[in-house]
């Protein structure tokens, strides 16, 4: 068990350079300090700790130390005075790397003052949360250089899983959040349009984004979610409770409780996100004992947010306070529902005005009674201590502050002046008797007399009470009777008030002009004067008061001159205006004997450290000397006194000395200069002994080279080296020439090209080499390159392996650089991948710097992965809403771009102009692709028209039919994202789960001739899609402002996916034999429709484990075809899909996204084990699979008639692009058809479309429009009709080569070969992708080309014509001339030697060009061709 305070103190100690610890009331000691003391005995960390006395202002210490420290922590129990002092300097504190850890018991009243003053405000209600939020706050403050308030409940005791000491600093030093790299490609890419705006980003959104970064990093380290708030209770509540404080677990029907952990920043969109449409009441439940205004800031903020909600009806909002957790019960909450709408705050369990427990009277140290007894003795019953601790139980802790006392005195003096006026007005009445008039006038004369004002006042009260005089003045005077005596009003405080005269309220009292006396007791012993913070000097309250000219000032010491004390306080009382008495009372603790106090006082007074004096401004007005020096040690020379060390003076040195030891300031300056010079010489010596600084530069597209560079930098830091790190392009040649030691890390992009963020420097180096320059005479360098020796297997291409690293190494030498370590090469094909070469190279680096013998156990920081992003996203929210409002950039935050995929959105940029824009110094031309979710691929003509309009108004004027049989928009700039999504939803479609680690769009066969069967499988596809749809409300909140046009609002709960969702994307298809137009075996899950003897849908054969994605050169990745595991009925289908998906959810590889798909899970578990697990979850076994037959996977073009008599026409849309171009105005023609069509439109997985359900009487008109726009032209070769390509360049970020733009050009040339040999009408399935992720399903094509670099492709042969067999790599690298050279004789031979009905994929296997692929794991076996056709690889 661990308590919250101990956990917070531990994190503060381990994470901070500076700790400022506020001390409690004596004789108590700081609980934080106790923990710090214990840690100092066990920890290797040694932060500097500055204690701040009770009442002292910590702001000056924080400000002084914050600017030079990497992290400052302030620890304190929360009090009103602490909060007020921090608020006064909040503007300066807000930009410091500062965490304010404030411990509370059961009241948040005081600390919430800081909520709007500082950038971040966290609340922890458990010990574990206190630990985690301490880490998060430290990370946030250190990284962003902004102040964070962390409030926690100090009394919480529970089991805490603490971070190891050795992991704290690596966590704080770890790199800022970056989106994980290497995500799989999306279907069919997009086109790009730049988008910029000049509006200013919302500060709240920007701050929340910074919080998200820190939260994600924290989640990555502690493996626990750190959400800004947590939601418990009913999914569709009628009441939502926003709870702030120590709230017990509540289980009330119809109630959802949102426990706030992050108060600032709290974007309005987040507030609205948390309130479901079902809620009609919102309760703000806060644990506060008091509040000075009617409404709390949290209430007002929530009201403001809810007022922004679009809609006619908004929930009723009620503010409710409570004091103790025991008051928050289900019955108490239920009672609130019975209370009519109230315009005032309500209180649970009692009155709002009084806390459940009274405050204790603060302890007064016994030594201080020396002065209070003198005051009581001198003034007797006249004495009134206006900030007496006795007032605390009734007035609260604020009653002891000078501000409170000043206000109290001002009120009393105003009432006494009112009394004086009333007495004077009564004297003017003729009805007043002579005796009463005499008493009235007598009191006016003696009203300021200490004794007579009281005695005459008593007589006057008696006379008025016995008088028959009827006047309101009499009643008023009697009501003010307590003000007849003249009182001696005092405010007593500590020297802590002198640290900041303004923040403490002392300035206001001095400047008030009121008849008020202030006694400031200084307790710092003279012998301990140097142990205090020398920079945190007290202000000279006495000198400050003197400068006002109307303030009486005295400096006294009761243990030095009792008579001087008596004289000073009596003069202060007589002075009609403010008086300040500085009283010396040195002691360490209450146990200090009086003799020790006496000795300390004598030392201080005799040394001049505490001079005794009096300053009376009245004497100055009379022409007399106002200053009276009562210290014998300094009486001889007043000027020397004023120049001497005065403990409270603004004009003094930092350390007091005995009078006999005083030296001139010149001598002190000389000694200081000598000390500084000696220290500098020592520092120079230390630096000369240290290793020189090392700069690490990297060039990386995919993130691998960046990872290795950061690993090198982190390990170098751990060995004591001075490190800086950046991209190659971050330094110019001129800057690089000034560096002494530089380590370069680079990967390969394209065909031996440097990565994008290194090309500028590469070009500059090449230019310098051509000019014959040698700028690197000082530079010592070493290069580590990353590549794949098998990526370019041909001898003529072997030089592309690690070409950028090799080129850079040679170029630097040519320009005058000297290697400090030989070139290192990391090869993906080595046993440990690039690590094999890296380890050798890294050891040479350490040897160069002489740190190779240092053993360091590096705590490698965990990378921020998609799993962390999902877990910390608040069910796919992230900071998307805030990022949409940031008009300073056309992009979203990297982590949000991972989340937007779940919303059907990919961020990209126009790669055609990327280099040009980089040269211009502007950001890439960012745009977004939007993918619609259309289960079954069916839409209405009205929906088609809406999609057409969206493409024109928000996209690039075109849209695409994808290989998942849905719509895809391109070139949507950020400011058009939300309007586009809203327009899609108005058309009763959406984009939710069109991408991301969820089940994506469920597709089904088009089958035009089987109308009834299509209707059944289409309904089944919709049912499965709806069943597996994510339940988060984030989509509707972010894009639709929580409004749905149709259907029921999605619940903010993920019963299937959980907070981590799936390890990877999940694809489902429904096929109807004999047409496999959906490539059923390429999907994670497939349903093959089985028709009974009567032609009715009997059920489905179930297939599992298909998938296309591959990584070039990584043999752990491979395509796989699905296996048939059994049969299920139509009714069982959705549940079978659920259980298969959940088995993948729980068993998929979340550590490596490249091996996370279901295909790898099945191969790892074994098909039988996987099937058994699914059946265990189902509770029954699947029936045996039933016979089926496929004969093609291409679409059936042209006209057909269904069994219901309706007509259908399949149109060829090359690669799915809907656009107008010369002679092919397909987009316009389809729009015209949609305007008159009364049926439906079906999209196919081969990227074509079918105009469906055409009535006989409408056929002629449809044909007329088709002919007009040449949409009925099917005069294409069988090769072109069977082709498919993804988008690739210019918008897909994963593309390595062209695809959609190039495949038609290649087909132009290949189909000429086909026509030469009589194969014009023969179907050969040819597919192309720009990267190996397989969006166009190339690995089941008969001929396929997979991009490796611009103009370079891997060529694959041997796929099954109807998708039943994988192809295999025939050539690792080919360009267009080689493609044509290979295909020309191959096609000719096929035309001559093929068997009856033999397809091209079957032929190339029979003819010995390539071996048959029998399983995914064997996909690499036999690659490169067979026998005489085998490719000769380059030597490794």
PDB file of N, CA and C in Angstrom, residues 310-387:
ATOM      1  N   UNK A 310     -25.599  22.569 -31.215  1.00  0.00           N
ATOM      2  CA  UNK A 310     -26.588  22.853 -32.249  1.00  0.00           C
ATOM      3  C   UNK A 310     -27.821  22.003 -32.000  1.00  0.00           C
ATOM      4  N   UNK A 311     -28.958  22.625 -31.981  1.00  0.00           N
ATOM      5  CA  UNK A 311     -30.189  21.867 -31.766  1.00  0.00           C
ATOM      6  C   UNK A 311     -31.194  22.693 -31.011  1.00  0.00           C
ATOM      7  N   UNK A 312     -32.445  22.272 -31.106  1.00  0.00           N
ATOM      8  CA  UNK A 312     -33.494  23.041 -30.448  1.00  0.00           C
ATOM      9  C   UNK A 312     -33.541  22.800 -28.957  1.00  0.00           C
ATOM     10  N   UNK A 313     -33.220  21.622 -28.533  1.00  0.00           N
ATOM     11  CA  UNK A 313     -33.359  21.273 -27.126  1.00  0.00           C
ATOM     12  C   UNK A 313     -32.003  20.981 -26.518  1.00  0.00           C
ATOM     13  N   UNK A 314     -31.681  21.695 -25.452  1.00  0.00           N
ATOM     14  CA  UNK A 314     -30.436  21.466 -24.739  1.00  0.00           C
ATOM     15  C   UNK A 314     -30.759  20.956 -23.350  1.00  0.00           C
ATOM     16  N   UNK A 315     -29.857  20.188 -22.769  1.00  0.00           N
ATOM     17  CA  UNK A 315     -30.148  19.649 -21.433  1.00  0.00           C
ATOM     18  C   UNK A 315     -30.179  20.741 -20.373  1.00  0.00           C
ATOM     19  N   UNK A 316     -30.998  20.503 -19.341  1.00  0.00           N
ATOM     20  CA  UNK A 316     -31.018  21.405 -18.193  1.00  0.00           C
ATOM     21  C   UNK A 316     -29.747  21.202 -17.373  1.00  0.00           C
ATOM     22  N   UNK A 317     -29.187  22.282 -16.877  1.00  0.00           N
ATOM     23  CA  UNK A 317     -27.905  22.224 -16.177  1.00  0.00           C
ATOM     24  C   UNK A 317     -28.107  22.670 -14.735  1.00  0.00           C
ATOM     25  N   UNK A 318     -27.559  21.896 -13.800  1.00  0.00           N
ATOM     26  CA  UNK A 318     -27.707  22.205 -12.374  1.00  0.00           C
ATOM     27  C   UNK A 318     -26.350  22.089 -11.680  1.00  0.00           C
ATOM     28  N   UNK A 319     -26.040  23.078 -10.860  1.00  0.00           N
ATOM     29  CA  UNK A 319     -24.806  23.056 -10.078  1.00  0.00           C
ATOM     30  C   UNK A 319     -25.103  22.503  -8.691  1.00  0.00           C
ATOM     31  N   UNK A 320     -24.281  21.518  -8.281  1.00  0.00           N
ATOM     32  CA  UNK A 320     -24.464  20.877  -6.985  1.00  0.00           C
ATOM     33  C   UNK A 320     -23.104  20.778  -6.295  1.00  0.00           C
ATOM     34  N   UNK A 321     -23.089  21.139  -4.992  1.00  0.00           N
ATOM     35  CA  UNK A 321     -21.855  21.022  -4.213  1.00  0.00           C
ATOM     36  C   UNK A 321     -21.999  19.894  -3.205  1.00  0.00           C
ATOM     37  N   UNK A 322     -20.860  19.376  -2.758  1.00  0.00           N
ATOM     38  CA  UNK A 322     -20.859  18.462  -1.625  1.00  0.00           C
ATOM     39  C   UNK A 322     -19.542  18.615  -0.879  1.00  0.00           C
ATOM     40  N   UNK A 323     -19.521  18.149   0.371  1.00  0.00           N
ATOM     41  CA  UNK A 323     -18.335  18.296   1.203  1.00  0.00           C
ATOM     42  C   UNK A 323     -17.608  16.983   1.402  1.00  0.00           C
ATOM     43  N   UNK A 324     -18.365  15.956   1.754  1.00  0.00           N
ATOM     44  CA  UNK A 324     -17.772  14.662   2.058  1.00  0.00           C
ATOM     45  C   UNK A 324     -18.270  13.600   1.079  1.00  0.00           C
ATOM     46  N   UNK A 325     -17.416  12.625   0.740  1.00  0.00           N
ATOM     47  CA  UNK A 325     -17.858  11.565  -0.168  1.00  0.00           C
ATOM     48  C   UNK A 325     -19.084  10.821   0.320  1.00  0.00           C
ATOM     49  N   UNK A 326     -19.238  10.732   1.644  1.00  0.00           N
ATOM     50  CA  UNK A 326     -20.377  10.011   2.194  1.00  0.00           C
ATOM     51  C   UNK A 326     -21.706  10.661   1.820  1.00  0.00           C
ATOM     52  N   UNK A 327     -21.661  11.943   1.452  1.00  0.00           N
ATOM     53  CA  UNK A 327     -22.894  12.624   1.062  1.00  0.00           C
ATOM     54  C   UNK A 327     -23.363  12.212  -0.332  1.00  0.00           C
ATOM     55  N   UNK A 328     -22.440  11.667  -1.137  1.00  0.00           N
ATOM     56  CA  UNK A 328     -22.779  11.316  -2.526  1.00  0.00           C
ATOM     57  C   UNK A 328     -23.268   9.875  -2.540  1.00  0.00           C
ATOM     58  N   UNK A 329     -24.549   9.711  -2.437  1.00  0.00           N
ATOM     59  CA  UNK A 329     -25.175   8.393  -2.428  1.00  0.00           C
ATOM     60  C   UNK A 329     -26.215   8.320  -3.533  1.00  0.00           C
ATOM     61  N   UNK A 330     -26.567   7.119  -3.960  1.00  0.00           N
ATOM     62  CA  UNK A 330     -27.624   7.008  -4.986  1.00  0.00           C
ATOM     63  C   UNK A 330     -28.914   7.694  -4.573  1.00  0.00           C
ATOM     64  N   UNK A 331     -29.274   7.580  -3.281  1.00  0.00           N
ATOM     65  CA  UNK A 331     -30.517   8.214  -2.837  1.00  0.00           C
ATOM     66  C   UNK A 331     -30.416   9.729  -2.918  1.00  0.00           C
ATOM     67  N   UNK A 332     -29.231  10.280  -2.570  1.00  0.00           N
ATOM     68  CA  UNK A 332     -29.059  11.731  -2.653  1.00  0.00           C
ATOM     69  C   UNK A 332     -29.152  12.199  -4.094  1.00  0.00           C
ATOM     70  N   UNK A 333     -28.595  11.406  -5.007  1.00  0.00           N
ATOM     71  CA  UNK A 333     -28.674  11.768  -6.424  1.00  0.00           C
ATOM     72  C   UNK A 333     -30.110  11.697  -6.909  1.00  0.00           C
ATOM     73  N   UNK A 334     -30.832  10.659  -6.478  1.00  0.00           N
ATOM     74  CA  UNK A 334     -32.221  10.518  -6.898  1.00  0.00           C
ATOM     75  C   UNK A 334     -33.065  11.689  -6.420  1.00  0.00           C
ATOM     76  N   UNK A 335     -32.739  12.210  -5.227  1.00  0.00           N
ATOM     77  CA  UNK A 335     -33.494  13.362  -4.716  1.00  0.00           C
ATOM     78  C   UNK A 335     -33.317  14.584  -5.605  1.00  0.00           C
ATOM     79  N   UNK A 336     -32.143  14.694  -6.209  1.00  0.00           N
ATOM     80  CA  UNK A 336     -31.921  15.838  -7.094  1.00  0.00           C
ATOM     81  C   UNK A 336     -32.873  15.818  -8.275  1.00  0.00           C
ATOM     82  N   UNK A 337     -33.258  14.599  -8.719  1.00  0.00           N
ATOM     83  CA  UNK A 337     -34.168  14.501  -9.850  1.00  0.00           C
ATOM     84  C   UNK A 337     -35.564  15.019  -9.490  1.00  0.00           C
ATOM     85  N   UNK A 338     -35.878  14.968  -8.182  1.00  0.00           N
ATOM     86  CA  UNK A 338     -37.202  15.389  -7.737  1.00  0.00           C
ATOM     87  C   UNK A 338     -37.283  16.886  -7.502  1.00  0.00           C
ATOM     88  N   UNK A 339     -36.105  17.526  -7.451  1.00  0.00           N
ATOM     89  CA  UNK A 339     -36.071  18.966  -7.209  1.00  0.00           C
ATOM     90  C   UNK A 339     -36.362  19.694  -8.509  1.00  0.00           C
ATOM     91  N   UNK A 340     -37.227  20.648  -8.433  1.00  0.00           N
ATOM     92  CA  UNK A 340     -37.539  21.435  -9.616  1.00  0.00           C
ATOM     93  C   UNK A 340     -36.307  22.214 -10.051  1.00  0.00           C
ATOM     94  N   UNK A 341     -36.299  22.633 -11.291  1.00  0.00           N
ATOM     95  CA  UNK A 341     -35.153  23.373 -11.817  1.00  0.00           C
ATOM     96  C   UNK A 341     -34.855  24.557 -10.925  1.00  0.00           C
ATOM     97  N   UNK A 342     -33.604  24.642 -10.501  1.00  0.00           N
ATOM     98  CA  UNK A 342     -33.198  25.686  -9.567  1.00  0.00           C
ATOM     99  C   UNK A 342     -32.193  26.612 -10.230  1.00  0.00           C
ATOM    100  N   UNK A 343     -32.334  27.900  -9.978  1.00  0.00           N
ATOM    101  CA  UNK A 343     -31.397  28.876 -10.523  1.00  0.00           C
ATOM    102  C   UNK A 343     -30.239  29.123  -9.584  1.00  0.00           C
ATOM    103  N   UNK A 344     -30.198  28.407  -8.480  1.00  0.00           N
ATOM    104  CA  UNK A 344     -29.097  28.537  -7.531  1.00  0.00           C
ATOM    105  C   UNK A 344     -28.474  27.169  -7.300  1.00  0.00           C
ATOM    106  N   UNK A 345     -27.214  27.148  -6.871  1.00  0.00           N
ATOM    107  CA  UNK A 345     -26.569  25.861  -6.602  1.00  0.00           C
ATOM    108  C   UNK A 345     -27.253  25.122  -5.464  1.00  0.00           C
ATOM    109  N   UNK A 346     -27.231  23.803  -5.546  1.00  0.00           N
ATOM    110  CA  UNK A 346     -27.781  22.946  -4.505  1.00  0.00           C
ATOM    111  C   UNK A 346     -26.646  22.289  -3.742  1.00  0.00           C
ATOM    112  N   UNK A 347     -26.955  21.830  -2.520  1.00  0.00           N
ATOM    113  CA  UNK A 347     -25.961  21.178  -1.680  1.00  0.00           C
ATOM    114  C   UNK A 347     -26.441  19.780  -1.315  1.00  0.00           C
ATOM    115  N   UNK A 348     -25.567  18.805  -1.509  1.00  0.00           N
ATOM    116  CA  UNK A 348     -25.882  17.449  -1.080  1.00  0.00           C
ATOM    117  C   UNK A 348     -25.637  17.317   0.416  1.00  0.00           C
ATOM    118  N   UNK A 349     -26.613  16.829   1.139  1.00  0.00           N
ATOM    119  CA  UNK A 349     -26.395  16.461   2.534  1.00  0.00           C
ATOM    120  C   UNK A 349     -26.321  17.604   3.500  1.00  0.00           C
ATOM    121  N   UNK A 350     -26.760  18.783   3.168  1.00  0.00           N
ATOM    122  CA  UNK A 350     -26.743  19.862   4.157  1.00  0.00           C
ATOM    123  C   UNK A 350     -26.614  21.216   3.528  1.00  0.00           C
ATOM    124  N   UNK A 351     -26.396  22.214   4.368  1.00  0.00           N
ATOM    125  CA  UNK A 351     -26.308  23.595   3.923  1.00  0.00           C
ATOM    126  C   UNK A 351     -25.078  23.813   3.077  1.00  0.00           C
ATOM    127  N   UNK A 352     -25.230  24.675   2.106  1.00  0.00           N
ATOM    128  CA  UNK A 352     -24.106  24.962   1.232  1.00  0.00           C
ATOM    129  C   UNK A 352     -23.096  25.877   1.885  1.00  0.00           C
ATOM    130  N   UNK A 353     -23.548  26.622   2.894  1.00  0.00           N
ATOM    131  CA  UNK A 353     -22.687  27.660   3.450  1.00  0.00           C
ATOM    132  C   UNK A 353     -21.689  27.139   4.462  1.00  0.00           C
ATOM    133  N   UNK A 354     -21.944  26.014   5.069  1.00  0.00           N
ATOM    134  CA  UNK A 354     -21.065  25.550   6.128  1.00  0.00           C
ATOM    135  C   UNK A 354     -20.498  24.191   5.788  1.00  0.00           C
ATOM    136  N   UNK A 355     -19.204  24.034   5.958  1.00  0.00           N
ATOM    137  CA  UNK A 355     -18.611  22.722   5.718  1.00  0.00           C
ATOM    138  C   UNK A 355     -19.044  21.736   6.773  1.00  0.00           C
ATOM    139  N   UNK A 356     -18.864  20.480   6.435  1.00  0.00           N
ATOM    140  CA  UNK A 356     -19.340  19.435   7.334  1.00  0.00           C
ATOM    141  C   UNK A 356     -18.535  19.372   8.607  1.00  0.00           C
ATOM    142  N   UNK A 357     -17.316  19.836   8.571  1.00  0.00           N
ATOM    143  CA  UNK A 357     -16.499  19.844   9.778  1.00  0.00           C
ATOM    144  C   UNK A 357     -15.897  21.229   9.940  1.00  0.00           C
ATOM    145  N   UNK A 358     -15.851  21.755  11.164  1.00  0.00           N
ATOM    146  CA  UNK A 358     -15.312  23.075  11.431  1.00  0.00           C
ATOM    147  C   UNK A 358     -13.797  23.046  11.341  1.00  0.00           C
ATOM    148  N   UNK A 359     -13.242  24.200  10.949  1.00  0.00           N
ATOM    149  CA  UNK A 359     -11.803  24.303  10.850  1.00  0.00           C
ATOM    150  C   UNK A 359     -11.185  24.448  12.227  1.00  0.00           C
ATOM    151  N   UNK A 360     -10.007  23.899  12.392  1.00  0.00           N
ATOM    152  CA  UNK A 360      -9.314  24.000  13.665  1.00  0.00           C
ATOM    153  C   UNK A 360      -8.643  25.365  13.786  1.00  0.00           C
ATOM    154  N   UNK A 361      -8.515  25.834  15.025  1.00  0.00           N
ATOM    155  CA  UNK A 361      -7.819  27.088  15.276  1.00  0.00           C
ATOM    156  C   UNK A 361      -6.334  26.857  15.049  1.00  0.00           C
ATOM    157  N   UNK A 362      -5.688  27.667  14.216  1.00  0.00           N
ATOM    158  CA  UNK A 362      -4.260  27.467  13.964  1.00  0.00           C
ATOM    159  C   UNK A 362      -3.442  27.566  15.244  1.00  0.00           C
ATOM    160  N   UNK A 363      -2.412  26.771  15.279  1.00  0.00           N
ATOM    161  CA  UNK A 363      -1.529  26.774  16.445  1.00  0.00           C
ATOM    162  C   UNK A 363      -0.653  28.027  16.448  1.00  0.00           C
ATOM    163  N   UNK A 364      -0.520  28.669  17.600  1.00  0.00           N
ATOM    164  CA  UNK A 364       0.347  29.834  17.759  1.00  0.00           C
ATOM    165  C   UNK A 364       1.581  29.388  18.519  1.00  0.00           C
ATOM    166  N   UNK A 365       2.756  29.461  17.921  1.00  0.00           N
ATOM    167  CA  UNK A 365       3.972  29.042  18.629  1.00  0.00           C
ATOM    168  C   UNK A 365       4.111  29.792  19.965  1.00  0.00           C
ATOM    169  N   UNK A 366       4.576  29.076  20.971  1.00  0.00           N
ATOM    170  CA  UNK A 366       4.589  29.632  22.327  1.00  0.00           C
ATOM    171  C   UNK A 366       5.513  30.842  22.466  1.00  0.00           C
ATOM    172  N   UNK A 367       6.620  30.870  21.712  1.00  0.00           N
ATOM    173  CA  UNK A 367       7.543  32.000  21.843  1.00  0.00           C
ATOM    174  C   UNK A 367       6.912  33.306  21.377  1.00  0.00           C
ATOM    175  N   UNK A 368       5.991  33.213  20.424  1.00  0.00           N
ATOM    176  CA  UNK A 368       5.385  34.433  19.905  1.00  0.00           C
ATOM    177  C   UNK A 368       4.450  35.089  20.920  1.00  0.00           C
ATOM    178  N   UNK A 369       4.096  34.347  21.960  1.00  0.00           N
ATOM    179  CA  UNK A 369       3.260  34.943  23.007  1.00  0.00           C
ATOM    180  C   UNK A 369       3.989  36.067  23.730  1.00  0.00           C
ATOM    181  N   UNK A 370       5.336  36.138  23.561  1.00  0.00           N
ATOM    182  CA  UNK A 370       6.092  37.246  24.170  1.00  0.00           C
ATOM    183  C   UNK A 370       5.551  38.588  23.701  1.00  0.00           C
ATOM    184  N   UNK A 371       5.226  38.701  22.426  1.00  0.00           N
ATOM    185  CA  UNK A 371       4.712  39.967  21.892  1.00  0.00           C
ATOM    186  C   UNK A 371       3.214  40.115  22.111  1.00  0.00           C
ATOM    187  N   UNK A 372       2.467  39.035  21.964  1.00  0.00           N
ATOM    188  CA  UNK A 372       1.017  39.157  22.154  1.00  0.00           C
ATOM    189  C   UNK A 372       0.676  39.478  23.600  1.00  0.00           C
ATOM    190  N   UNK A 373       1.475  38.991  24.539  1.00  0.00           N
ATOM    191  CA  UNK A 373       1.234  39.327  25.951  1.00  0.00           C
ATOM    192  C   UNK A 373       1.514  40.803  26.212  1.00  0.00           C
ATOM    193  N   UNK A 374       2.540  41.321  25.536  1.00  0.00           N
ATOM    194  CA  UNK A 374       2.820  42.753  25.696  1.00  0.00           C
ATOM    195  C   UNK A 374       1.647  43.573  25.171  1.00  0.00           C
ATOM    196  N   UNK A 375       1.145  43.192  24.000  1.00  0.00           N
ATOM    197  CA  UNK A 375       0.001  43.914  23.435  1.00  0.00           C
ATOM    198  C   UNK A 375      -1.201  43.841  24.377  1.00  0.00           C
ATOM    199  N   UNK A 376      -1.455  42.655  24.911  1.00  0.00           N
ATOM    200  CA  UNK A 376      -2.595  42.504  25.834  1.00  0.00           C
ATOM    201  C   UNK A 376      -2.381  43.315  27.097  1.00  0.00           C
ATOM    202  N   UNK A 377      -1.161  43.340  27.582  1.00  0.00           N
ATOM    203  CA  UNK A 377      -0.867  44.092  28.807  1.00  0.00           C
ATOM    204  C   UNK A 377      -1.029  45.595  28.592  1.00  0.00           C
ATOM    205  N   UNK A 378      -0.560  46.093  27.460  1.00  0.00           N
ATOM    206  CA  UNK A 378      -0.593  47.536  27.212  1.00  0.00           C
ATOM    207  C   UNK A 378      -1.999  48.010  26.873  1.00  0.00           C
ATOM    208  N   UNK A 379      -2.718  47.248  26.044  1.00  0.00           N
ATOM    209  CA  UNK A 379      -3.994  47.752  25.533  1.00  0.00           C
ATOM    210  C   UNK A 379      -5.213  47.121  26.187  1.00  0.00           C
ATOM    211  N   UNK A 380      -5.038  46.018  26.893  1.00  0.00           N
ATOM    212  CA  UNK A 380      -6.158  45.437  27.613  1.00  0.00           C
ATOM    213  C   UNK A 380      -7.315  45.102  26.701  1.00  0.00           C
ATOM    214  N   UNK A 381      -8.517  45.544  27.151  1.00  0.00           N
ATOM    215  CA  UNK A 381      -9.718  45.236  26.380  1.00  0.00           C
ATOM    216  C   UNK A 381      -9.836  46.061  25.106  1.00  0.00           C
ATOM    217  N   UNK A 382      -8.942  47.056  24.967  1.00  0.00           N
ATOM    218  CA  UNK A 382      -8.910  47.830  23.720  1.00  0.00           C
ATOM    219  C   UNK A 382      -8.331  47.020  22.564  1.00  0.00           C
ATOM    220  N   UNK A 383      -7.534  46.022  22.895  1.00  0.00           N
ATOM    221  CA  UNK A 383      -6.819  45.280  21.854  1.00  0.00           C
ATOM    222  C   UNK A 383      -7.781  44.459  20.996  1.00  0.00           C
ATOM    223  N   UNK A 384      -7.598  44.593  19.714  1.00  0.00           N
ATOM    224  CA  UNK A 384      -8.324  43.741  18.769  1.00  0.00           C
ATOM    225  C   UNK A 384      -7.341  43.266  17.709  1.00  0.00           C
ATOM    226  N   UNK A 385      -7.081  41.955  17.722  1.00  0.00           N
ATOM    227  CA  UNK A 385      -6.227  41.353  16.683  1.00  0.00           C
ATOM    228  C   UNK A 385      -7.143  40.977  15.523  1.00  0.00           C
ATOM    229  N   UNK A 386      -7.066  41.740  14.476  1.00  0.00           N
ATOM    230  CA  UNK A 386      -8.058  41.617  13.398  1.00  0.00           C
ATOM    231  C   UNK A 386      -7.901  40.347  12.578  1.00  0.00           C
ATOM    232  N   UNK A 387      -6.751  39.718  12.643  1.00  0.00           N
ATOM    233  CA  UNK A 387      -6.569  38.429  11.950  1.00  0.00           C
ATOM    234  C   UNK A 387      -6.297  37.322  12.959  1.00  0.00           C
TER     235      UNK A 387
END
